[in-house]
Coordinates of C-alpha atoms and ligand atoms in Angstrom, one line a residue:
M1 CA -0.2 -0.2 -0.2
S2 CA 1.3 3.5 -0.7
R3 CA 2.7 5.6 2.0
L4 CA 1.0 8.8 3.2
I5 CA 3.4 11.7 3.2
V6 CA 1.8 14.6 4.8
V7 CA 3.5 18.0 4.5
S8 CA 2.8 21.1 6.6
N9 CA 4.7 24.1 8.0
R10 CA 4.9 22.9 11.4
V11 CA 5.1 19.5 12.5
A12 CA 3.3 19.0 15.8
P13 CA 5.5 18.2 18.9
I14 CA 6.3 14.5 18.9
Q15 CA 5.9 14.2 22.7
E16 CA 2.2 13.0 23.4
G17 CA 0.4 15.4 25.9
K18 CA 2.3 18.4 24.9
P19 CA -0.2 21.0 24.5
S20 CA -0.5 22.3 20.9
A21 CA -2.9 25.1 20.3
G22 CA -3.4 25.0 16.6
G23 CA -6.3 23.5 14.7
L24 CA -4.2 22.2 11.9
A25 CA -1.6 20.3 14.2
I26 CA -4.5 18.9 16.2
G27 CA -6.5 17.8 13.1
V28 CA -3.5 16.2 11.3
L29 CA -1.9 14.5 14.1
D30 CA -5.3 12.7 15.0
A31 CA -5.8 11.8 11.3
L32 CA -2.4 10.4 10.8
K33 CA -2.1 8.6 14.1
E34 CA -4.6 5.9 12.8
T35 CA -3.2 5.4 9.3
G36 CA 0.5 6.0 10.0
G37 CA 2.9 7.9 7.6
V38 CA 5.5 10.5 7.4
W39 CA 4.9 14.0 8.5
F40 CA 7.3 16.3 7.0
G41 CA 7.7 20.1 7.8
W42 CA 9.3 22.7 9.9
S43 CA 10.7 21.6 13.6
G44 CA 9.9 24.9 14.9
E45 CA 13.4 25.6 15.4
I46 CA 15.7 28.4 14.2
V47 CA 18.9 27.3 13.1
G48 CA 22.2 28.9 11.9
E49 CA 22.1 26.8 8.6
A50 CA 19.2 24.4 7.4
G51 CA 20.5 21.1 7.2
A52 CA 19.1 17.4 6.0
P53 CA 15.9 16.6 7.8
V54 CA 15.9 14.9 11.3
V55 CA 14.0 11.6 11.3
E56 CA 12.1 10.4 14.4
K57 CA 9.6 7.8 14.9
G58 CA 6.5 8.3 17.4
G59 CA 4.2 5.4 17.1
K60 CA 2.9 4.7 13.6
V61 CA 3.9 8.2 12.5
T62 CA 7.6 9.2 11.3
Y63 CA 8.3 12.8 11.7
A64 CA 10.8 14.3 9.3
T65 CA 11.5 17.9 10.4
V66 CA 14.0 20.8 9.3
G67 CA 15.0 24.0 10.9
L68 CA 14.7 27.2 9.2
T69 CA 17.2 30.1 9.4
R70 CA 16.4 33.4 10.8
R71 CA 16.1 35.0 7.3
D72 CA 13.9 32.2 6.1
Y73 CA 11.6 32.5 9.3
D74 CA 11.3 36.3 8.9
Q75 CA 10.6 36.2 5.4
Y76 CA 8.6 33.1 4.7
Y77 CA 6.7 32.5 8.1
R78 CA 6.6 35.9 9.8
G79 CA 6.5 37.9 6.6
F80 CA 4.5 36.6 3.5
S81 CA 2.5 33.7 5.3
N82 CA 1.6 35.5 8.5
A83 CA 1.6 39.1 7.4
T84 CA 0.3 38.9 4.1
L85 CA -1.6 35.8 3.5
W86 CA -3.2 35.2 6.7
P87 CA -4.8 38.6 7.1
T88 CA -5.8 38.9 3.6
F89 CA -7.4 35.4 3.6
H90 CA -9.3 36.3 6.8
Y91 CA -10.8 39.5 5.0
R92 CA -8.3 41.9 6.9
N93 CA -6.3 43.3 4.1
D94 CA -6.2 46.5 6.0
L95 CA -3.7 44.5 8.3
S96 CA -1.9 43.0 5.6
R97 CA 1.4 44.1 4.0
F98 CA 3.5 43.2 0.8
D99 CA 7.1 43.1 0.6
R100 CA 8.8 41.7 -2.4
E101 CA 11.8 40.2 -0.4
E102 CA 9.4 38.4 1.8
Y103 CA 7.6 36.9 -0.9
A104 CA 10.8 35.7 -2.7
G105 CA 11.7 34.3 0.7
Y106 CA 8.3 32.4 0.7
M107 CA 9.1 30.9 -2.8
R108 CA 12.7 30.1 -1.7
V109 CA 11.6 28.2 1.4
N110 CA 8.9 26.1 -0.5
A111 CA 11.8 25.2 -3.1
N112 CA 14.2 24.3 -0.4
L113 CA 11.5 22.1 1.4
A114 CA 10.5 20.5 -1.9
T115 CA 14.2 19.6 -2.5
K116 CA 14.5 18.1 1.0
L117 CA 11.3 16.2 0.8
K118 CA 12.2 14.8 -2.6
T119 CA 15.0 12.6 -0.9
F120 CA 12.4 10.6 1.0
L121 CA 9.9 10.0 -1.6
K122 CA 8.9 6.7 -3.2
P123 CA 7.3 6.3 -6.6
D124 CA 3.9 5.4 -5.2
D125 CA 3.8 7.8 -2.2
I126 CA 0.8 10.0 -2.0
I127 CA 1.5 13.5 -0.8
W128 CA -0.8 15.8 1.2
V129 CA 0.1 19.3 1.6
H130 CA -1.7 21.7 4.1
D131 CA -2.3 25.3 4.4
Y132 CA -1.2 28.7 3.2
H133 CA 2.2 28.5 3.9
M134 CA 2.7 25.9 1.1
L135 CA 0.8 27.0 -1.8
P136 CA 3.6 26.5 -4.3
F137 CA 4.9 23.4 -3.0
A138 CA 3.5 21.2 -5.5
Q139 CA 4.7 23.1 -8.1
E140 CA 8.2 23.2 -6.7
L141 CA 8.0 19.2 -6.4
R142 CA 6.9 19.2 -10.2
K143 CA 10.1 21.1 -11.2
L144 CA 12.0 18.5 -9.6
G145 CA 10.1 15.8 -11.7
V146 CA 8.0 14.5 -8.9
A147 CA 5.0 12.9 -10.5
N148 CA 3.3 11.5 -7.5
P149 CA -0.2 12.5 -6.6
I150 CA -0.1 15.7 -4.6
G151 CA -3.1 17.1 -2.8
F152 CA -3.5 20.4 -0.9
F153 CA -5.9 21.3 1.8
L154 CA -6.5 25.0 2.9
H155 CA -7.4 25.2 6.6
I156 CA -8.4 28.9 6.6
P157 CA -10.9 30.6 4.3
F158 CA -10.2 31.2 0.8
P159 CA -11.2 35.1 -0.1
V160 CA -13.3 36.3 -2.9
P161 CA -11.5 37.2 -6.1
E162 CA -11.5 41.0 -5.4
M163 CA -9.8 40.4 -1.9
M164 CA -7.3 37.7 -3.3
R165 CA -6.4 40.4 -6.0
T166 CA -5.0 42.6 -3.4
V167 CA -2.1 40.1 -3.0
P168 CA 0.3 41.3 -5.8
P169 CA 1.4 37.9 -6.9
H170 CA -2.1 36.6 -6.9
E171 CA -2.0 35.0 -10.3
E172 CA 1.4 33.1 -9.8
L173 CA 0.1 31.8 -6.7
I174 CA -3.4 30.4 -8.0
A175 CA -1.4 29.0 -11.1
A176 CA 0.8 27.4 -8.6
M177 CA -2.1 26.0 -6.7
C178 CA -3.3 24.4 -9.9
Q179 CA -0.3 22.2 -9.9
Y180 CA -1.9 20.1 -7.3
D181 CA -4.2 17.1 -8.3
V182 CA -6.9 18.0 -5.8
V183 CA -7.4 21.5 -4.1
G184 CA -9.6 21.2 -0.9
F185 CA -11.5 23.8 1.0
Q186 CA -13.4 23.8 4.3
T187 CA -16.7 25.0 2.7
D188 CA -18.4 25.2 -0.4
A189 CA -18.1 29.0 -0.1
D190 CA -14.4 28.9 0.0
K191 CA -14.2 26.4 -2.9
Q192 CA -16.7 28.7 -5.0
S193 CA -14.4 31.8 -4.3
F194 CA -11.4 29.8 -5.8
I195 CA -13.5 28.8 -8.8
D196 CA -14.9 32.3 -9.2
Y197 CA -11.2 33.6 -9.2
V198 CA -10.2 31.1 -11.9
E199 CA -13.2 31.6 -14.1
R200 CA -13.5 35.3 -13.9
T201 CA -9.8 35.9 -14.7
G202 CA -10.6 33.7 -17.8
R203 CA -7.9 31.1 -16.8
G204 CA -10.1 28.2 -16.7
H205 CA -13.4 26.4 -16.4
F206 CA -15.0 24.4 -13.6
N207 CA -17.3 21.3 -14.4
D208 CA -20.0 21.0 -11.7
D209 CA -20.8 17.4 -12.7
D210 CA -17.3 15.9 -11.9
G211 CA -15.9 18.7 -9.6
M212 CA -13.0 18.9 -12.2
L213 CA -11.3 22.3 -12.8
Q214 CA -9.4 22.9 -16.0
A215 CA -7.1 25.7 -15.7
F216 CA -3.5 26.8 -16.3
G217 CA -2.9 23.8 -18.6
R218 CA -4.1 21.5 -15.8
M219 CA -7.0 18.9 -14.8
L220 CA -7.4 19.2 -10.9
K221 CA -10.2 18.2 -8.5
V222 CA -11.7 21.0 -6.5
G223 CA -13.9 20.1 -3.4
A224 CA -15.0 21.1 0.1
Y225 CA -13.9 18.7 2.4
P226 CA -14.7 20.3 6.1
I227 CA -12.4 19.0 8.8
G228 CA -14.1 17.2 11.8
I229 CA -13.2 16.0 15.3
Y230 CA -13.8 12.6 17.2
P231 CA -16.8 13.7 19.2
D232 CA -17.2 10.6 21.1
A233 CA -13.4 10.4 22.3
I234 CA -13.9 14.0 23.3
A235 CA -17.1 13.5 25.1
K236 CA -15.2 10.5 27.1
A237 CA -12.2 13.0 27.8
A238 CA -14.5 15.8 29.1
E239 CA -16.2 13.3 31.4
Q240 CA -13.1 11.8 32.6
F241 CA -11.4 15.1 33.4
A242 CA -14.4 16.4 35.2
N243 CA -12.9 15.7 38.7
R244 CA -9.4 17.3 37.9
K245 CA -8.3 19.9 40.6
Q246 CA -8.5 22.7 38.4
V247 CA -12.0 21.8 37.1
K248 CA -13.3 21.5 40.6
S249 CA -11.9 24.7 41.9
L250 CA -13.5 26.5 39.1
R251 CA -16.8 24.9 39.7
D252 CA -16.4 25.9 43.5
S253 CA -15.5 29.4 42.7
M254 CA -18.6 29.8 40.5
R255 CA -20.9 29.2 43.5
G256 CA -23.9 28.8 41.2
R257 CA -23.0 31.5 38.8
K258 CA -23.5 30.7 35.2
L259 CA -20.2 30.1 33.1
I260 CA -19.5 31.3 29.5
M261 CA -16.4 29.7 28.0
S262 CA -14.3 30.8 25.1
V263 CA -10.9 29.2 23.9
D264 CA -9.1 30.6 21.2
R265 CA -5.5 31.1 20.0
L266 CA -4.9 34.8 20.5
D267 CA -5.6 36.0 17.0
Y268 CA -7.3 39.1 15.4
S269 CA -9.4 37.0 13.3
K270 CA -11.1 35.2 16.5
G271 CA -13.0 38.3 17.2
L272 CA -12.2 38.5 20.8
V273 CA -12.6 42.3 21.4
E274 CA -15.9 42.4 19.8
R275 CA -17.0 39.3 22.0
F276 CA -15.8 41.1 25.2
Q277 CA -17.8 44.1 24.1
A278 CA -20.8 42.2 23.6
F279 CA -20.5 40.5 26.8
E280 CA -20.2 44.1 28.2
R281 CA -23.4 45.0 26.6
L282 CA -25.2 42.1 28.2
L283 CA -24.1 43.4 31.5
L284 CA -25.3 46.9 30.6
N285 CA -28.7 46.0 29.2
A286 CA -29.5 43.1 31.7
P287 CA -28.2 44.1 35.1
G288 CA -30.0 41.2 36.5
W289 CA -26.9 39.1 35.5
H290 CA -24.4 40.8 37.5
G291 CA -22.6 38.7 39.8
R292 CA -24.5 35.6 38.1
V293 CA -22.4 35.1 35.2
S294 CA -18.9 35.1 34.3
L295 CA -16.7 34.8 30.9
V296 CA -13.7 32.7 30.9
Q297 CA -11.6 33.4 27.9
I298 CA -8.5 31.2 27.4
A299 CA -6.3 32.6 24.8
P300 CA -3.0 31.1 24.5
P301 CA -0.6 33.7 22.6
T302 CA 0.6 32.6 18.9
R303 CA 2.8 34.6 16.5
S304 CA 3.7 36.9 19.2
D305 CA 6.6 38.4 17.2
V306 CA 4.2 39.4 14.5
Q307 CA 3.3 43.2 15.2
T308 CA -0.5 42.9 14.6
Y309 CA -0.5 40.1 17.3
Q310 CA 1.3 42.3 19.7
R311 CA -1.7 44.9 19.0
I312 CA -4.4 42.7 19.6
R313 CA -3.0 41.4 22.8
Q314 CA -2.6 44.9 24.3
N315 CA -6.2 45.7 22.9
L316 CA -7.7 42.9 24.7
E317 CA -5.9 43.3 28.0
G318 CA -7.0 46.7 27.7
E319 CA -10.7 45.8 27.1
A320 CA -11.0 42.9 29.7
G321 CA -9.5 45.5 32.4
R322 CA -12.0 48.4 31.3
I323 CA -14.9 46.1 31.7
N324 CA -14.0 44.5 34.9
G325 CA -13.1 47.9 36.4
R326 CA -16.7 49.0 35.3
F327 CA -18.5 46.1 36.7
A328 CA -16.6 43.8 38.9
Q329 CA -17.8 43.5 42.7
L330 CA -15.5 42.5 45.6
D331 CA -16.7 38.9 45.0
W332 CA -17.3 38.8 41.3
T333 CA -14.8 39.1 38.2
P334 CA -17.0 39.5 35.2
I335 CA -14.2 38.4 32.6
Q336 CA -11.4 35.9 33.5
Y337 CA -8.9 36.4 30.7
L338 CA -6.3 33.6 30.9
N339 CA -3.4 34.2 28.4
R340 CA -1.9 30.7 28.5
K341 CA -2.3 27.3 27.2
Y342 CA -4.1 24.3 29.0
E343 CA -4.0 20.8 28.7
R344 CA -6.3 19.8 26.0
N345 CA -8.6 17.2 28.1
L346 CA -8.9 19.9 30.9
L347 CA -10.4 22.4 28.3
M348 CA -12.9 19.7 27.1
A349 CA -13.9 19.3 30.9
L350 CA -14.1 23.2 31.4
F351 CA -16.6 23.1 28.1
R352 CA -18.6 20.5 30.0
L353 CA -18.6 22.5 33.1
S354 CA -19.9 25.8 31.5
Q355 CA -23.5 26.8 30.2
V356 CA -22.5 28.6 27.2
G357 CA -19.9 28.2 24.4
Y358 CA -19.2 31.4 23.1
V359 CA -17.2 31.2 19.8
T360 CA -17.5 34.3 17.5
P361 CA -14.7 34.6 15.0
L362 CA -14.7 37.3 12.5
R363 CA -13.7 34.8 9.9
D364 CA -12.6 31.2 10.5
G365 CA -12.0 28.3 8.2
M366 CA -13.8 25.8 10.3
N367 CA -13.2 26.4 14.2
L368 CA -12.8 23.1 15.9
V369 CA -13.5 24.8 19.3
A370 CA -17.0 25.1 18.3
K371 CA -17.3 21.3 17.5
E372 CA -15.3 20.4 20.6
Y373 CA -17.7 22.5 22.6
V374 CA -20.6 20.6 21.7
A375 CA -18.9 17.1 21.7
S376 CA -18.0 17.8 25.5
Q377 CA -21.4 18.4 26.6
D378 CA -23.4 16.2 28.9
P379 CA -26.3 15.2 26.8
A380 CA -28.5 15.2 30.0
D381 CA -27.8 18.9 30.7
P382 CA -25.8 20.4 27.7
G383 CA -24.7 24.0 27.4
A384 CA -25.7 26.1 24.4
L385 CA -23.4 27.3 21.7
V386 CA -23.4 30.8 20.3
L387 CA -21.6 30.7 17.1
S388 CA -20.4 33.2 14.4
Q389 CA -22.0 32.8 10.9
F390 CA -18.4 33.6 9.6
A391 CA -17.0 30.2 11.1
G392 CA -17.0 27.1 8.6
A393 CA -18.5 25.3 11.6
A394 CA -21.8 27.4 11.3
D395 CA -22.7 25.4 8.1
Q396 CA -22.5 22.1 10.1
L397 CA -23.8 22.8 13.6
P398 CA -27.5 23.4 12.9
G399 CA -28.4 23.7 16.6
A400 CA -26.2 26.6 17.4
L401 CA -27.4 30.3 18.1
V402 CA -25.6 31.7 14.9
V403 CA -24.8 35.4 15.1
N404 CA -23.0 38.0 13.4
P405 CA -20.0 38.9 15.1
F406 CA -20.1 42.4 14.0
D407 CA -23.4 43.0 15.5
L408 CA -22.7 43.3 19.2
S409 CA -26.5 43.7 20.3
Q410 CA -27.3 40.6 18.4
M411 CA -24.6 38.8 20.2
S412 CA -25.4 40.1 23.6
E413 CA -29.0 38.9 22.9
A414 CA -27.8 35.6 21.8
L415 CA -25.8 35.4 24.8
E416 CA -29.0 36.1 27.2
R417 CA -30.9 33.5 25.2
A418 CA -28.4 30.9 25.7
L419 CA -28.1 31.5 29.4
S420 CA -31.8 31.2 29.9
M421 CA -32.4 28.4 27.3
P422 CA -34.9 25.7 28.8
L423 CA -33.3 22.2 29.3
A424 CA -35.6 20.5 26.6
E425 CA -34.4 23.0 23.9
R426 CA -30.9 22.5 25.1
Q427 CA -31.1 18.9 24.8
A428 CA -32.7 19.0 21.3
R429 CA -30.3 21.4 20.0
H430 CA -27.3 19.4 21.5
A431 CA -28.6 16.0 19.9
D432 CA -29.2 17.9 16.5
M433 CA -25.6 18.8 16.3
M434 CA -24.3 15.3 17.5
V435 CA -25.5 13.9 14.4
P436 CA -23.4 15.7 11.9
L437 CA -20.5 15.7 14.3
R438 CA -20.6 11.9 14.2
E439 CA -21.4 11.6 10.5
N440 CA -18.6 13.8 9.4
N441 CA -15.7 13.0 12.0
L442 CA -12.1 13.6 11.4
S443 CA -11.7 10.2 9.6
V444 CA -14.4 10.9 7.0
W445 CA -12.4 14.3 6.4
R446 CA -9.3 12.4 5.8
D447 CA -10.6 9.6 4.0
S448 CA -12.8 11.5 1.6
F449 CA -9.8 13.7 0.7
L450 CA -7.5 10.8 0.1
S451 CA -9.9 8.9 -1.8
D452 CA -10.6 11.8 -4.3
L453 CA -6.6 12.5 -4.3
R454 CA -6.3 8.7 -5.4
S455 CA -8.9 8.5 -7.9
V456 CA -8.2 12.0 -9.4
A457 CA -4.4 11.0 -9.8
T458 CA -5.5 7.9 -11.7
A459 CA -8.0 9.6 -13.9
T460 CA -6.0 12.6 -15.0
S461 CA -3.2 10.7 -16.3
V462 CA -5.6 9.6 -18.9
T463 CA -7.6 12.7 -19.1
E464 CA -4.6 14.8 -19.7
K465 CA -3.6 12.8 -22.8
T466 CA -7.1 13.5 -24.4
V467 CA -7.5 17.1 -23.1
K468 CA -5.2 19.4 -25.2
T469 CA -4.2 21.6 -22.6
V470 CA -1.0 23.8 -22.7
R471 CA 1.5 22.6 -20.0
Q472 CA 3.9 25.2 -19.1
G473 CA 7.7 24.7 -19.0
A474 CA 8.9 23.5 -15.7
T475 CA 5.5 22.4 -14.7
E476 CA 5.4 19.6 -17.5
A477 CA 5.5 16.7 -14.9
K478 CA 5.3 13.4 -16.5
R479 CA 2.9 11.2 -15.0
P480 CA 3.3 7.6 -14.6
A481 CA 0.3 5.4 -16.1
A482 CA -2.7 4.7 -14.1
K483 CA -2.1 3.9 -10.5
A484 CA -3.9 2.1 -7.9
Ligands
GDG501 C1 -6.9 26.4 11.9 C2 -8.0 27.2 11.3 C3 -9.6 25.4 11.3 C4 -6.8 26.0 21.9 N1 -6.1 26.6 22.8 C5 -5.6 25.4 23.5 C6 -5.7 24.4 22.7 N2 -6.4 24.8 21.7 C7 -7.0 24.0 20.5 C8 -8.5 23.8 20.4 C9 -8.7 23.6 19.1 C10 -7.5 24.1 18.3 O1 -6.6 24.2 19.4 C11 -7.8 25.3 17.7 O2 -8.6 25.1 16.3 P1 -9.5 25.9 15.7 O3 -10.1 25.1 14.5 O4 -10.3 26.5 16.6 O5 -8.4 27.3 15.1 P2 -7.1 27.3 14.3 O6 -6.0 27.3 15.4 O7 -7.2 28.8 13.9 O8 -7.1 26.3 13.3 C12 -9.5 26.7 11.6 C13 -8.3 24.7 11.8 O9 -7.1 25.1 11.4 C14 -8.4 23.2 11.5 O10 -8.5 22.9 10.0 O11 -10.6 24.9 12.1 O12 -10.4 27.7 11.0 O13 -7.7 28.8 11.5 O14 -8.4 22.1 18.8 O15 -8.9 23.1 21.3 N3 -5.1 23.3 23.0 C15 -4.7 23.1 24.1 N4 -4.5 24.1 25.0 C16 -4.9 25.4 24.7 O16 -4.8 26.4 25.6 N5 -4.1 21.8 24.4

């Protein structure tokens, strides 16, 4: 059987139990643990000189990691990936900047990583590349003559064409993405934005019947593959951790108060400031809740060396302090803002303890926290979920109270409704949400993507001969005859 090679910017820490606060790492690791395979990417270390990959084994997974030099890290990771692509893809082009040198660094690192991966590859490997750091990775592998099937999954939103066009090398990036055999998105809306870009710029045509896009001289499958979780494993963990010291002490400190829980990486896309302000509005409009409800926000810092992340942190500390200063009483703090990472199972137990999950990103590819919140609940007495319409998860969680995170009044009304929701309604909504969570779990996400990748790679090797498309220079990868 062919090996699965997963490629992502950052390879999750190998030690089990070491908290990793990122959706990609959590999703990919859980998906890979079952099937086994190789996970290739950055070790997270800055090195003097980038050397050969370090290979380690952890269970069924082989980890092959490389260091990045300071210059690579600054240009590729901190620069083009996180100061250009991340904000723009989250519709914050006001926070995005473009620097040619950083872009050159982004392309260079993709090329270097491709060269390093090539030394590992066997002819029947299947390669699955993840996220915005690696848009041109397949193109670089093709230049090296790699003919294996290569798929790409974007964990974050894909913006509408007008937004995409604000990234100066937009066309080069899209052309590079078309070197993959399958390009997958979290939602139909993201998939449509990608197709719209290609069709409106006259660079290709999408066939709705078979999901194939003919563009930039290539045939590729474009699909929506919403990432999932393992809801029953999460429910079990939440129950098992309910008696942990930290959970008990939070429960005791609540003294009958209701608890609203939020957990996010500290990121401006997560809508934390608006969320605090909507909670403030609840306290203003409904003074009956004073002393009877607290918001616990866990927000482990990430990318703290990117300037916009330093600003959001300052903003949020300011807002939490201001709101607490305005409403706190000697025995009640309205917002507990915790700027650190917690153990994953502990988070699930905290979700289970709370009455409301408050998940209101301004934009989010999927948002695993929303799904984890639902899965963690006690079906006999579940909490209610307030969820942003701009999280991919809103398409899949029919029992959530869906809000527009830019409408503070609507959010505060939804909070009040969630806090006062009768038991029977909470149970019905929870049951409604557990069905799609089970049906589209993490294995389904992985297996449907990989099954498309296998079949498209087989089909295109035939189709390409019949469709007279112009293949461009270095991208003329020679494909082997049909593969199983
Ligand atoms: C990207 C996309 C997409 C959070 N704090 C801690 C902690 N976490 C865990 C959560 C959750 C994960 O990190 C965060 O995942 P999200 O999906 O909510 O968000 P991103 O990190 O932005 O993920 C996103 C995802 O990729 C997957 O495709 O859904 O849209 O942006 O699992 O529980 N885990 C631990 N300690 C913490 O303090 N252990």
